[in-house]
Coordinates of C-alpha atoms in Angstrom, one line a residue:
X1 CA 17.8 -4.6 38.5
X2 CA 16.9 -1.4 36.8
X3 CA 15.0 -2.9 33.8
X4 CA 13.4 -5.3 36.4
X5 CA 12.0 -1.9 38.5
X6 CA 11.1 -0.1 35.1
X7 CA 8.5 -3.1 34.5
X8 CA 6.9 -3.3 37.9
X9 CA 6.8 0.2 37.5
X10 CA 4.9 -0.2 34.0
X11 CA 2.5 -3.0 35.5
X12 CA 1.2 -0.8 37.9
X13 CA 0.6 2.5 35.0
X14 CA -1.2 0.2 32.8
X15 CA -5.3 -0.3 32.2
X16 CA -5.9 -3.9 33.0
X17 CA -8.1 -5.4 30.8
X18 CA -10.4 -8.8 31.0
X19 CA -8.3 -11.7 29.3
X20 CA -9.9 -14.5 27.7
X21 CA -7.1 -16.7 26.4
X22 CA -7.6 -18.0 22.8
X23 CA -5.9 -19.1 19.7
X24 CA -4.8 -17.4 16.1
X25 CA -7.1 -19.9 14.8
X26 CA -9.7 -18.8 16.2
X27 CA -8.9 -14.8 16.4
X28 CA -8.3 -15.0 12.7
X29 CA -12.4 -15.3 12.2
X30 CA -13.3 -12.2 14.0
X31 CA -10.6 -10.1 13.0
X32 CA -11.2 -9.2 8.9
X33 CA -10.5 -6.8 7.7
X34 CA -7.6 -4.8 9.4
X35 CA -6.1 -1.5 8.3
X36 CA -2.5 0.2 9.4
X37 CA -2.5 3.6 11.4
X38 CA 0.0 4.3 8.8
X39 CA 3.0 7.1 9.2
X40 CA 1.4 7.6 12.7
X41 CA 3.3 6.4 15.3
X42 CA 5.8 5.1 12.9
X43 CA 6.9 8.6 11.6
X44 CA 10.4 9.4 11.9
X45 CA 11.3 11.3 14.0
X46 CA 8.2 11.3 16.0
X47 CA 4.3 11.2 15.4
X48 CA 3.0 14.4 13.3
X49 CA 6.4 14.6 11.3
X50 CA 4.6 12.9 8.3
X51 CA 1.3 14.5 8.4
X52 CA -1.1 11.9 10.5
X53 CA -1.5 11.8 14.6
X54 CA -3.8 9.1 16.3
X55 CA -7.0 9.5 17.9
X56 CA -10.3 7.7 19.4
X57 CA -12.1 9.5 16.4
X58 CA -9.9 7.5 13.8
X59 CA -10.6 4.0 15.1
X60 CA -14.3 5.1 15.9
X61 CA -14.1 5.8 11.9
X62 CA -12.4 3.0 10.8
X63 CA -14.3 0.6 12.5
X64 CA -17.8 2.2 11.4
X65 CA -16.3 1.3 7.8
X66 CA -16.7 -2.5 8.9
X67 CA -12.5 -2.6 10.1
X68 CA -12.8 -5.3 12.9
X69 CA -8.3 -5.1 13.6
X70 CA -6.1 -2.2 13.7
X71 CA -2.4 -2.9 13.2
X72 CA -0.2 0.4 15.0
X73 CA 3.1 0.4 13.8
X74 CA 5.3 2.2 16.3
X75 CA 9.3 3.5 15.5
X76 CA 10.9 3.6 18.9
X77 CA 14.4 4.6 17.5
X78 CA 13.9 8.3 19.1
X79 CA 12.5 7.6 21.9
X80 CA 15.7 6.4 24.0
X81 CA 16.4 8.2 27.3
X82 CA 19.8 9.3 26.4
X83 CA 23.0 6.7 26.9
X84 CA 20.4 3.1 27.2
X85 CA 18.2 1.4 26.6
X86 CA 15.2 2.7 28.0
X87 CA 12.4 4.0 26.6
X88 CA 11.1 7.7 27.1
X89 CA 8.2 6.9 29.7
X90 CA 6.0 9.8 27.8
X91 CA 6.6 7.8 24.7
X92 CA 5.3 4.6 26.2
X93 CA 2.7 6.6 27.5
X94 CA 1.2 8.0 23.9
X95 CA 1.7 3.9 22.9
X96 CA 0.0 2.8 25.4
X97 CA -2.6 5.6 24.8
X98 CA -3.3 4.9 21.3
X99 CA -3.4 1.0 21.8
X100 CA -6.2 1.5 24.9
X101 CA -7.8 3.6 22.1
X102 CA -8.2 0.9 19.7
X103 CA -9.1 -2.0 22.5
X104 CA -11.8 0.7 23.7
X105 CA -13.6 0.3 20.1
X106 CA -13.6 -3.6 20.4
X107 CA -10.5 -3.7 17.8
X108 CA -8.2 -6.2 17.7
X109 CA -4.7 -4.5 17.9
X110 CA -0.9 -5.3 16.4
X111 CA 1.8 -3.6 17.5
X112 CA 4.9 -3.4 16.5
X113 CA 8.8 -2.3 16.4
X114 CA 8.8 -1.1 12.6
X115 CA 11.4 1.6 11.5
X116 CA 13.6 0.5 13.9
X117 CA 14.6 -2.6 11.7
X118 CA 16.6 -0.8 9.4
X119 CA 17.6 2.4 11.4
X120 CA 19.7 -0.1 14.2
X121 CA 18.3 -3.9 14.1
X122 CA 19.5 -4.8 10.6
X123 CA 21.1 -7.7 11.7
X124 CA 22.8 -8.5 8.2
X125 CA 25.8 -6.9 10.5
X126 CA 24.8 -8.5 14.2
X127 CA 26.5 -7.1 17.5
X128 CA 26.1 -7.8 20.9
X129 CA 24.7 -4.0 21.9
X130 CA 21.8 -4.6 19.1
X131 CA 20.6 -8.0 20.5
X132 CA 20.8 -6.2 23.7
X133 CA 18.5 -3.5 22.9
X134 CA 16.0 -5.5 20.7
X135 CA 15.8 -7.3 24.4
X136 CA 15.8 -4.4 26.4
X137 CA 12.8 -3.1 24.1
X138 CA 10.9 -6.1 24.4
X139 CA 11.3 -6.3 28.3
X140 CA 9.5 -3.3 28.3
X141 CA 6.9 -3.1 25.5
X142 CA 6.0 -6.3 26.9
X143 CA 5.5 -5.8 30.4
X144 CA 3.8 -2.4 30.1
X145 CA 1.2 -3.7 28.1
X146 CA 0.9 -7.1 29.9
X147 CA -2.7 -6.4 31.0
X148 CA -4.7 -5.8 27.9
X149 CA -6.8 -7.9 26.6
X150 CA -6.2 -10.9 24.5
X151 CA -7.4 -8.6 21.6
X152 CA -4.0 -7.0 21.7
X153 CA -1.1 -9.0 19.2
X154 CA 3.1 -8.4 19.7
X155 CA 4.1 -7.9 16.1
X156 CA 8.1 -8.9 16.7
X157 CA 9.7 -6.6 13.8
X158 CA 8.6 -5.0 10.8
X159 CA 10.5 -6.0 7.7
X160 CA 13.6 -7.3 9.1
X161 CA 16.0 -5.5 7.0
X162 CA 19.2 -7.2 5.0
X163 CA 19.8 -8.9 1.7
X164 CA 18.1 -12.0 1.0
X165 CA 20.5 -14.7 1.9
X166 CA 19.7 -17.7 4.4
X167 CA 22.2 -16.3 6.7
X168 CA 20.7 -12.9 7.1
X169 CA 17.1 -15.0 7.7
X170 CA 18.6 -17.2 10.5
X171 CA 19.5 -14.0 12.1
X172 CA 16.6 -12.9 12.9
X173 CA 15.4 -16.6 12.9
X174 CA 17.2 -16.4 16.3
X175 CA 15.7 -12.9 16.9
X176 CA 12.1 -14.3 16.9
X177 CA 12.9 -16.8 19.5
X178 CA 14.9 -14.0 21.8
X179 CA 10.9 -12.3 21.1
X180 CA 9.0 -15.3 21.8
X181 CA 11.3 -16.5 25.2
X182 CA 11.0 -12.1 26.2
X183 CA 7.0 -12.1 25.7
X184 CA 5.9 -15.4 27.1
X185 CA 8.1 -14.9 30.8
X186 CA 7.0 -10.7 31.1
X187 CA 4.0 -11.3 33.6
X188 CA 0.6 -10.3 33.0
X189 CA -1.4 -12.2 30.2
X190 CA 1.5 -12.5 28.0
X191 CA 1.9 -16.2 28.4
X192 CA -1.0 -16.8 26.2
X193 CA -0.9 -13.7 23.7
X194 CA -0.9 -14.0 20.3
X195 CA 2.2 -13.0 18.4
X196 CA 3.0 -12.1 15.0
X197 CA 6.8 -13.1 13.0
X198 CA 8.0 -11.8 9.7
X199 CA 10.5 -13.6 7.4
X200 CA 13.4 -11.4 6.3
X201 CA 12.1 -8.2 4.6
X202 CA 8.5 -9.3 5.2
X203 CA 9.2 -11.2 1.9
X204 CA 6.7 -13.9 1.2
X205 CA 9.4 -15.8 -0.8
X206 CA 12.4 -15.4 1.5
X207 CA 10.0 -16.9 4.3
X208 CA 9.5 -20.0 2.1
X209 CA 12.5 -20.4 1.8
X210 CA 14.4 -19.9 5.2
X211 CA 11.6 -19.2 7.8
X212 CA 12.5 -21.1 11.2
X213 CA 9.0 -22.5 12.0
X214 CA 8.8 -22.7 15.9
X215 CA 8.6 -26.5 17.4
X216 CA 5.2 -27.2 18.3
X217 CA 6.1 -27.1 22.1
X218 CA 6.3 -23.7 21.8
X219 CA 2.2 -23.7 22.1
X220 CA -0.3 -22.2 19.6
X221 CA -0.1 -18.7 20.4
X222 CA 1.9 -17.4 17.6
X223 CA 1.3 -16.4 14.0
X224 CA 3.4 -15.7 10.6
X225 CA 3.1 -12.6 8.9
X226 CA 3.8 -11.6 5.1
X227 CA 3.8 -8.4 3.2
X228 CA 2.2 -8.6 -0.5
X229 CA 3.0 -5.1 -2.8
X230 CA 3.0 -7.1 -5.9
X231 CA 3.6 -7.1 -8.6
X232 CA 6.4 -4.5 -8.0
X233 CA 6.0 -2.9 -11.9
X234 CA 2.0 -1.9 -11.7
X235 CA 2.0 -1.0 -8.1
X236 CA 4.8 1.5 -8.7
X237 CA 4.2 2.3 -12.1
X238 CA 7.6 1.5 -13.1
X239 CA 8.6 0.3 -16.5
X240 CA 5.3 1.3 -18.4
X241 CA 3.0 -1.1 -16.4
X242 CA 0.4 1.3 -16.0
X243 CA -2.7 -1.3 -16.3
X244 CA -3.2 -4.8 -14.1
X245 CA -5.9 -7.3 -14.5
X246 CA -4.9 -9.8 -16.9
X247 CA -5.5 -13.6 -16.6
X248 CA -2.1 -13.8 -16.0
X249 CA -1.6 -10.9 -13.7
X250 CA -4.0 -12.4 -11.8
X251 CA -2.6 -16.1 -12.1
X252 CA 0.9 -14.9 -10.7
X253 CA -0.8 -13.4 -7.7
X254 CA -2.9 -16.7 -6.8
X255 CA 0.3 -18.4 -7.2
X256 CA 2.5 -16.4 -4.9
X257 CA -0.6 -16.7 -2.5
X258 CA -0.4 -20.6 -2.8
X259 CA 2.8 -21.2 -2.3
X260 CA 2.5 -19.6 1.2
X261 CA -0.5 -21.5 1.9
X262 CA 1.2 -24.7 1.1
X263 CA 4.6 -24.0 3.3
X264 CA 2.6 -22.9 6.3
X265 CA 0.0 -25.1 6.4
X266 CA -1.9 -25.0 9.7
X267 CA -0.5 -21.8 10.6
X268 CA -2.6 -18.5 11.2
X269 CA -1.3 -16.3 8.8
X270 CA -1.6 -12.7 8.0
X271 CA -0.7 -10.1 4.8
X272 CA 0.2 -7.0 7.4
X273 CA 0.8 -5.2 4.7
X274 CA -0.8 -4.5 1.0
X275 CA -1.5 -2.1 -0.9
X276 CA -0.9 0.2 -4.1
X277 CA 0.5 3.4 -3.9
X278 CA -1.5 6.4 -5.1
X279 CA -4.8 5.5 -7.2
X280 CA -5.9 7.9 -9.7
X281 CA -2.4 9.9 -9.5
X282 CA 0.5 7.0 -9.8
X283 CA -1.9 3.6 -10.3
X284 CA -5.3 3.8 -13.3
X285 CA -8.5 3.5 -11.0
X286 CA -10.3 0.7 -12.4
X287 CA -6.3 -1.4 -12.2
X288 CA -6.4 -0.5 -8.6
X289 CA -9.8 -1.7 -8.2
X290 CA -9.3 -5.1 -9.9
X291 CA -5.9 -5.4 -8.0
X292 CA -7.3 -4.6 -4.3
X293 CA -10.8 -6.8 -5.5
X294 CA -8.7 -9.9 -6.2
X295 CA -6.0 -9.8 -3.8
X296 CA -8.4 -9.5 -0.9
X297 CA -10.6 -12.3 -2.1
X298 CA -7.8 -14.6 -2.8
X299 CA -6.4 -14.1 0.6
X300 CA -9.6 -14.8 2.0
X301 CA -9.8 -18.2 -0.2
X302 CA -6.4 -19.4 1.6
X303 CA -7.7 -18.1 5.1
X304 CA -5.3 -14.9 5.4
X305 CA -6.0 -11.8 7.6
X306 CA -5.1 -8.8 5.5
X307 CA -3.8 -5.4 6.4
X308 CA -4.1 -2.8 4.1
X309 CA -1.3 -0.4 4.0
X310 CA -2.4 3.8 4.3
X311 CA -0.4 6.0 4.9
X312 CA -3.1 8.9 5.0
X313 CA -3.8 8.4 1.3
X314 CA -6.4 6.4 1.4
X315 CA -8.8 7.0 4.2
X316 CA -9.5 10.5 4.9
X317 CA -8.9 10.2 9.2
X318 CA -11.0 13.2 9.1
X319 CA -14.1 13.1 7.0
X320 CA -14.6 9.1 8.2
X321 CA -14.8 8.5 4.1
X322 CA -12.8 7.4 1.3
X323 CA -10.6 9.5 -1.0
X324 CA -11.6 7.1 -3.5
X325 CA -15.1 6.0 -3.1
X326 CA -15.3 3.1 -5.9
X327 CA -11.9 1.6 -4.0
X328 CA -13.8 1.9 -0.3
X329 CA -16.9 0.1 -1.7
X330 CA -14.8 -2.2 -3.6
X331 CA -13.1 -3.3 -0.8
X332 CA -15.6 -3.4 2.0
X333 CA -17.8 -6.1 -1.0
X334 CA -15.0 -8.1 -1.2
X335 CA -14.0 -8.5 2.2
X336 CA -17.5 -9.5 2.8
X337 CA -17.2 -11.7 -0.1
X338 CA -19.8 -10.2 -2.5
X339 CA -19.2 -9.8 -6.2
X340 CA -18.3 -6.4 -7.6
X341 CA -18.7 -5.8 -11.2
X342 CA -15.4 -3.7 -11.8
X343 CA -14.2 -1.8 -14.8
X344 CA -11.9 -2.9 -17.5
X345 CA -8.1 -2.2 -17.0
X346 CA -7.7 1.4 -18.0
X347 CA -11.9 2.7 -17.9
X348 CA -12.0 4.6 -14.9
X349 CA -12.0 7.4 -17.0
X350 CA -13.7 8.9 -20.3
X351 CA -11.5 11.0 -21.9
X352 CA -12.9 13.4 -25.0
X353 CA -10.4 15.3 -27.2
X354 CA -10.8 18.5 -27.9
X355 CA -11.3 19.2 -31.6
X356 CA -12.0 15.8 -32.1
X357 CA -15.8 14.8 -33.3
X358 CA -17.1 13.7 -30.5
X359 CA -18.5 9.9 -30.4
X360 CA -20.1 7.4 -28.3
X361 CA -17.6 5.7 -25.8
X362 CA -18.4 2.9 -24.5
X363 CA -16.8 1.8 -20.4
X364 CA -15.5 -1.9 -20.4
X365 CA -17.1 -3.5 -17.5
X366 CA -16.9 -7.1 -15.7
X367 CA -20.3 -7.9 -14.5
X368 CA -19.4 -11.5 -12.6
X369 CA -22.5 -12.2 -13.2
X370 CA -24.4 -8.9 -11.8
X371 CA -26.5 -7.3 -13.6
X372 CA -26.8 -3.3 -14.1
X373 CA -29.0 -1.6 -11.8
X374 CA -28.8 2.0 -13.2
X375 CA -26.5 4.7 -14.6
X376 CA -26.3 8.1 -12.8
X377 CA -24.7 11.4 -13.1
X378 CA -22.8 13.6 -10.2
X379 CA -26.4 14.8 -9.2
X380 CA -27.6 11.2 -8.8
X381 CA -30.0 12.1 -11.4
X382 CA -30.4 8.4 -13.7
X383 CA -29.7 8.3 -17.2
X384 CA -32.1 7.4 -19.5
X385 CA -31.3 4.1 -21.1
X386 CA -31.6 4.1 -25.5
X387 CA -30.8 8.2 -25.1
X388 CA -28.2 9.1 -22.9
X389 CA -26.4 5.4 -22.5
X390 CA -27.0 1.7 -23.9
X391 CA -26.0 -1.1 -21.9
X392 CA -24.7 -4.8 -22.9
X393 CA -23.1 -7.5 -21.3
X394 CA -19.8 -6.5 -21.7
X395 CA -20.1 -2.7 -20.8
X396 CA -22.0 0.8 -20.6
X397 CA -22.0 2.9 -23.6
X398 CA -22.3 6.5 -22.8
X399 CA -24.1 8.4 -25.7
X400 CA -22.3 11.1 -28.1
X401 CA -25.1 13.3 -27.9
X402 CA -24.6 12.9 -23.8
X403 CA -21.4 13.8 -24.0
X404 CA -21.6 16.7 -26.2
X405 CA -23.6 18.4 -24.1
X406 CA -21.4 17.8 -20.6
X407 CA -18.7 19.6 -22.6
X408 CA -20.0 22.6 -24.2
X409 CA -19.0 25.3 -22.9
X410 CA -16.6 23.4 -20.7
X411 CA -12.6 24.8 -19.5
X412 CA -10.4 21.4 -19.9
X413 CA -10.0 18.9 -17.5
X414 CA -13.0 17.2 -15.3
X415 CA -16.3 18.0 -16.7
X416 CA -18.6 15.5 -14.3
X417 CA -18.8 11.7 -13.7
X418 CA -21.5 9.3 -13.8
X419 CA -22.0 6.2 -11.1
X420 CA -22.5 2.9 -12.9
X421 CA -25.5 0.4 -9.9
X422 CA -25.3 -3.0 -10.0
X423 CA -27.7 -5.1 -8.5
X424 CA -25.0 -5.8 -5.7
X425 CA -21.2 -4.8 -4.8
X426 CA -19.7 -1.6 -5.1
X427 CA -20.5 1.8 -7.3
X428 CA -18.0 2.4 -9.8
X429 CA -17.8 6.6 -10.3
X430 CA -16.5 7.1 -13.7
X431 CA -15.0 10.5 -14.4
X432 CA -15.2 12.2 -17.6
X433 CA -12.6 14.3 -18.6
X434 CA -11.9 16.8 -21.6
X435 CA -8.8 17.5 -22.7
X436 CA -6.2 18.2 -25.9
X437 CA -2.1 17.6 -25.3
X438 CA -0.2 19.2 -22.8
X439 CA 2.1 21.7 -23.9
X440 CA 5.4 22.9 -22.7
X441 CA 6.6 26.6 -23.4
X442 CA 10.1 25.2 -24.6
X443 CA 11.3 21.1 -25.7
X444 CA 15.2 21.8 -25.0
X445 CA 16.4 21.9 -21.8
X446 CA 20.2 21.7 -20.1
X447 CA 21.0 19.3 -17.8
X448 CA 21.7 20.4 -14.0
X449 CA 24.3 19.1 -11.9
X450 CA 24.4 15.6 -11.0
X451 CA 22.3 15.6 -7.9
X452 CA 20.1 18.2 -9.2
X453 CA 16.2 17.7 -9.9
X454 CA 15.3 19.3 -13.5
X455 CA 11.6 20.8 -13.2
X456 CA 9.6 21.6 -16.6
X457 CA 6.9 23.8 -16.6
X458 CA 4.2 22.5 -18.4
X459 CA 0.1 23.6 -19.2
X460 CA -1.6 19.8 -18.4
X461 CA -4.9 20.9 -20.5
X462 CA -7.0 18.4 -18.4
X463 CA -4.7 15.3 -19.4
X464 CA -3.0 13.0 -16.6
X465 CA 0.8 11.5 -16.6
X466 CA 0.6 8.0 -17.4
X467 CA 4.5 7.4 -17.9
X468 CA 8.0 8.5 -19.1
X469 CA 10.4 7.2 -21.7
X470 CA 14.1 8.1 -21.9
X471 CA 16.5 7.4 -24.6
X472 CA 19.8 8.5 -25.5
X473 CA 20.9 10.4 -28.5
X474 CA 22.2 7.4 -29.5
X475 CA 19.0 5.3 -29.7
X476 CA 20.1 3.0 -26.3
X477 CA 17.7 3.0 -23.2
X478 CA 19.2 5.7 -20.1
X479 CA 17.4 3.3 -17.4
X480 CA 17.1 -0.6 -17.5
X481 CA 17.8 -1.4 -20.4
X482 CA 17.1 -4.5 -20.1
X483 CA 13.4 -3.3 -20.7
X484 CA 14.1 -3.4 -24.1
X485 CA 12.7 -6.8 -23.8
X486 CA 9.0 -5.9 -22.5
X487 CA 6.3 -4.8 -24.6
X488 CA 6.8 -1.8 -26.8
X489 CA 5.0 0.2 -24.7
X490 CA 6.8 -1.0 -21.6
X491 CA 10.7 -0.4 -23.1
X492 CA 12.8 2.2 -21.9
X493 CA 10.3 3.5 -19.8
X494 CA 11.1 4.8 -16.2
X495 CA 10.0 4.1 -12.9
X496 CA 7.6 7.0 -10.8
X497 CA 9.7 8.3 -9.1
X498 CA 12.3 8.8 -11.5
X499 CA 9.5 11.7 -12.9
X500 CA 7.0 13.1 -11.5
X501 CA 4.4 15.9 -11.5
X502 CA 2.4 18.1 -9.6
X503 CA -1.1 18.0 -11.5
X504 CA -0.6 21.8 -11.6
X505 CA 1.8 23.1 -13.4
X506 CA 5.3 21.7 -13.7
X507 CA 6.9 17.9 -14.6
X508 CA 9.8 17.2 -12.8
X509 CA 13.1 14.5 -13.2
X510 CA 14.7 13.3 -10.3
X511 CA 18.3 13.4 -9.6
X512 CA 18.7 10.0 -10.4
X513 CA 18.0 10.8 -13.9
X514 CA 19.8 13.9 -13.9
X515 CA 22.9 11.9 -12.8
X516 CA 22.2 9.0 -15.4
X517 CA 22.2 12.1 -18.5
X518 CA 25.6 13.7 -17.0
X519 CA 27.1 10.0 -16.7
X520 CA 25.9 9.1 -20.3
X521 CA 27.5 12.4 -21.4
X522 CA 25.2 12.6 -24.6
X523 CA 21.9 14.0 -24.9
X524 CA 18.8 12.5 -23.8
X525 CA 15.5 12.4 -25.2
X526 CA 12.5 11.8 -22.6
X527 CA 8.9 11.9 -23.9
X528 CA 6.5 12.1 -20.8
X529 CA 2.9 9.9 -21.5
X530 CA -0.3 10.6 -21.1
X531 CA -3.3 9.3 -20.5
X532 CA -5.2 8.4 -22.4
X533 CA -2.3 6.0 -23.7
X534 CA -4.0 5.1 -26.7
X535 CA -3.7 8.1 -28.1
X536 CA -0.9 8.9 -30.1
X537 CA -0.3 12.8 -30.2
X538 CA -0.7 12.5 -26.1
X539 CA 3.0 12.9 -25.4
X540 CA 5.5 15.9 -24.5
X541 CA 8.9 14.8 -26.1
X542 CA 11.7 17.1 -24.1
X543 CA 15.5 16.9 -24.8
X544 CA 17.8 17.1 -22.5
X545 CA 21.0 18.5 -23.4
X546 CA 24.5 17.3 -21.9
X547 CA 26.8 20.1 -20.6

């Protein structure tokens, strides 16, 4: 009786909205691209804690970008009135809030339960009192927001959480249908909203295999959802994968796409989630660009929605802009579907040695059949073509005598950029960098106690860390060592993570590591990367002694 007062009580709070009943088929053609309110709502324990709030300004922003769907991942795991199963009322209140905010800009919203799959829903250990609150929650999500429009989506669970075994996929096989049973008999317009289902972990492969496709009586109102941060090795620079755009690194992706297409054929489906991690810090630029540039156009090819994954890294919520221009444009042209020409794999940057004689350098471009419009510096003053830069089909050659003079004078590190026009699709802003080897004021260190971080001060002289490799005294790998069967460049390498650094002044080893060096009980020899990784004398080889 109480859970049936606490949603009569919620029908009456809530905005009613018009409702004009329609299908994933057809909502899929007015709603790309979307974008996630990322480590909003979702924050643990509460909104603010990781360093984003929501507000009218952000989706006014985001949609000005050409965003046409929102997805709003919500954590509800801290918002329990103490000793059940009901939700704070103020907490509803700020969801609610934040969903009408979206609806009011004409977005199409998803939300969700997210965090709370893995902090009390994993159901790879099912009780009764979990099932019961994964109910309880949807009773009420449901009927509060049983009046907006048909522009607002139930997203059942974010990333079901478990081990990837068929039994762990029928559990929350059976979860969807609790969902889909809660959300169709809560009142309101919820008998013909669209919903969204994830396989286990979100994982494109586990839903191939063990995704419970719901009968066809069940109507046409629902839609499968998969999360795509692949490959795993670039998009976390683990391993030594610090470039992506291959013919095969592409082939593997159109591949993974296709086999989703092909086991969910005639099903509205949706990437909720993609993205890379941290471009120009973690990921190369022009990798990043490639990556997002080709996974957005593929998914449109198979008829996927995307989401792209921010946690505040990307968009500035503030400013309205980009952090990274080259990866707004690059996006907003290939969700629209017009060609970019994009950079080689590893030219986002032009990096000068100091001491070195200085030399043209030429930027590896993909034209796709554009053609170059212009070259300009920071200014957006245009270079001259024959004196400052020569251009071909393959690339833009920036001139010694060009470069000489952008770095006389100069302190290491940035020393300006240029903006390489096409005829059509995005800018690509190239920085130019000066910079010698970074240097560390000592290459022997101790090792702290397991559980310990190790921090090395270091003077960056205007390089960037690419990667880090780790080897024993005794010539074996610390980490993986399977990865003695990549590339050379790849073997032994670690994962970010594992190291780390601040682009000020210090390089730092997680505790991981620290507790791999104690548990090898030798010492271990770590040489940190840098870009440019074709350069040789670019690395800062540090030993790490055993105590």
């Amino acid at each position: 009786m109480r859970s049936v007062l606490v949603s009569l009580l919620a029908l009456g709070a809530q905005l009613a909205r018009a409702f004009t009943p329609t299908t994933p088929q057809v909502a899929w053609q007015s709603m790309q691209p979307g974008w996630n309110l990322g480590n909003t709502l979702d924050a643990i324990p509460s909104e603010g804690d990781w360093g984003n709030t929501a507000s009218a300004d952000v989706f006014k922003k985001i949609k000005a970008q050409g965003y046409k769907s929102v997805r709003i991942p919500v954590t509800w795991t801290h918002h329990f009135l103490s000793g059940n199963n009901t939700v704070d009322p103020t907490w509803m209140n700020r969801v609610e809030a934040v969903v009408d905010m979206a609806l009011a800009e004409g977005l199409w919203a998803l939300v969700n339960v997210h965090h709370d799959s893995w902090e009390w829903f994993d159901m790879s250990s099912p009780t009764p009192d979990k099932e019961l609150k994964f109910e309880a929650l949807w009773t009420q999500i449901a009927a509060r927001l049983s009046l907006k429009s048909e522009r607002l989506i139930f997203e059942a669970l974010n990333e079901p959480a478990g081990s990837g075994t068929k039994a762990n996929a029928d559990a929350y096989n059976y979860a969807d249908i609790q969902f889909q049973n809660i959300v169709r008999n809560s009142g309101g317009y919820n008998k013909n909203r669209i919903t969204s289902l994830q396989p286990l972990n979100g994982n494109s492969d586990y839903g191939n295999a063990w995704f419970y496709k719901i009968p066809s009586g069940w109507g046409d109102k629902w839609s499968y959802q998969f999360h795509f941060y692949s490959p795993y090795d670039f998009l976390w620079n683990a391993w030594g994968k610090t470039l992506w755009g291959s013919d095969s690194d592409k082939a593997a992706i159109w591949q993974q796409m296709a086999d989703v297409a092909g086991n969910f054929t005639g099903i509205p489906t949706s990437i909720g989630e993609f993205g890379s991690t941290d471009s120009g810090k973690i990921n190369e630029s022009a990798s990043v660009w490639l990556w997002f540039d080709y996974v957005i156009r593929t998914a449109r090819h198979f008829g996927f929605v995307t989401f792209m994954w921010d946690n505040g890294s990307f968009f500035d919520r503030a400013a309205g802009t980009w952090r990274d221009t080259t990866l707004g444009q690059v996006m907003k042209y290939a969700n629209l579907n017009i060609t970019n020409t994009l950079a080689e794999p590893g030219n986002s940057t032009v990096w000068i040695r100091q001491g070195d004689i200085i030399v043209d350098q030429t930027i590896g471009l993909r034209f796709s059949g554009n053609t170059l419009a212009g070259v300009y510096n920071s200014t957006g003053a245009a270079l001259s073509s024959g004196t400052q830069f020569t251009s071909s089909s393959t690339g833009v050659t920036l001139k010694a005598s060009y470069l000489s003079k952008l770095v006389a004078g100069k302190a290491l590190g940035s020393v300006g950029s240029i903006v390489i026009k096409s005829n059509r699709g995005a800018h690509l802003k190239i920085d130019i960098r000066y910079y010698k080897t970074p240097t560390v004021a000592t290459s022997t260190y101790h090792s702290p106690t397991a559980g310990s971080t190790l921090s090395i001060p270091v003077t960056l002289n205007g390089a960037k860390l690419a990667t880090a490799k780790a080897i024993k005294a005794d010539g074996s790998i610390l980490k993986d060592d399977w990865t003695i069967y990549l590339p050379a460049n790849q073997q032994g390498r670690l994962t970010w993570g594992d190291f780390d650094y601040n682009e000020s002044d210090t390089l730092t080893l997680s505790s991981t590591v620290v507790g791999l060096i104690q548990s090898a009980q030798q010492a271990v020899n770590v040489t940190f990367e840098f870009w440019p990784r074709y350069d040789p004398l670019n690395t800062v080889p540090v030993t790490i002694s055993y105590v």
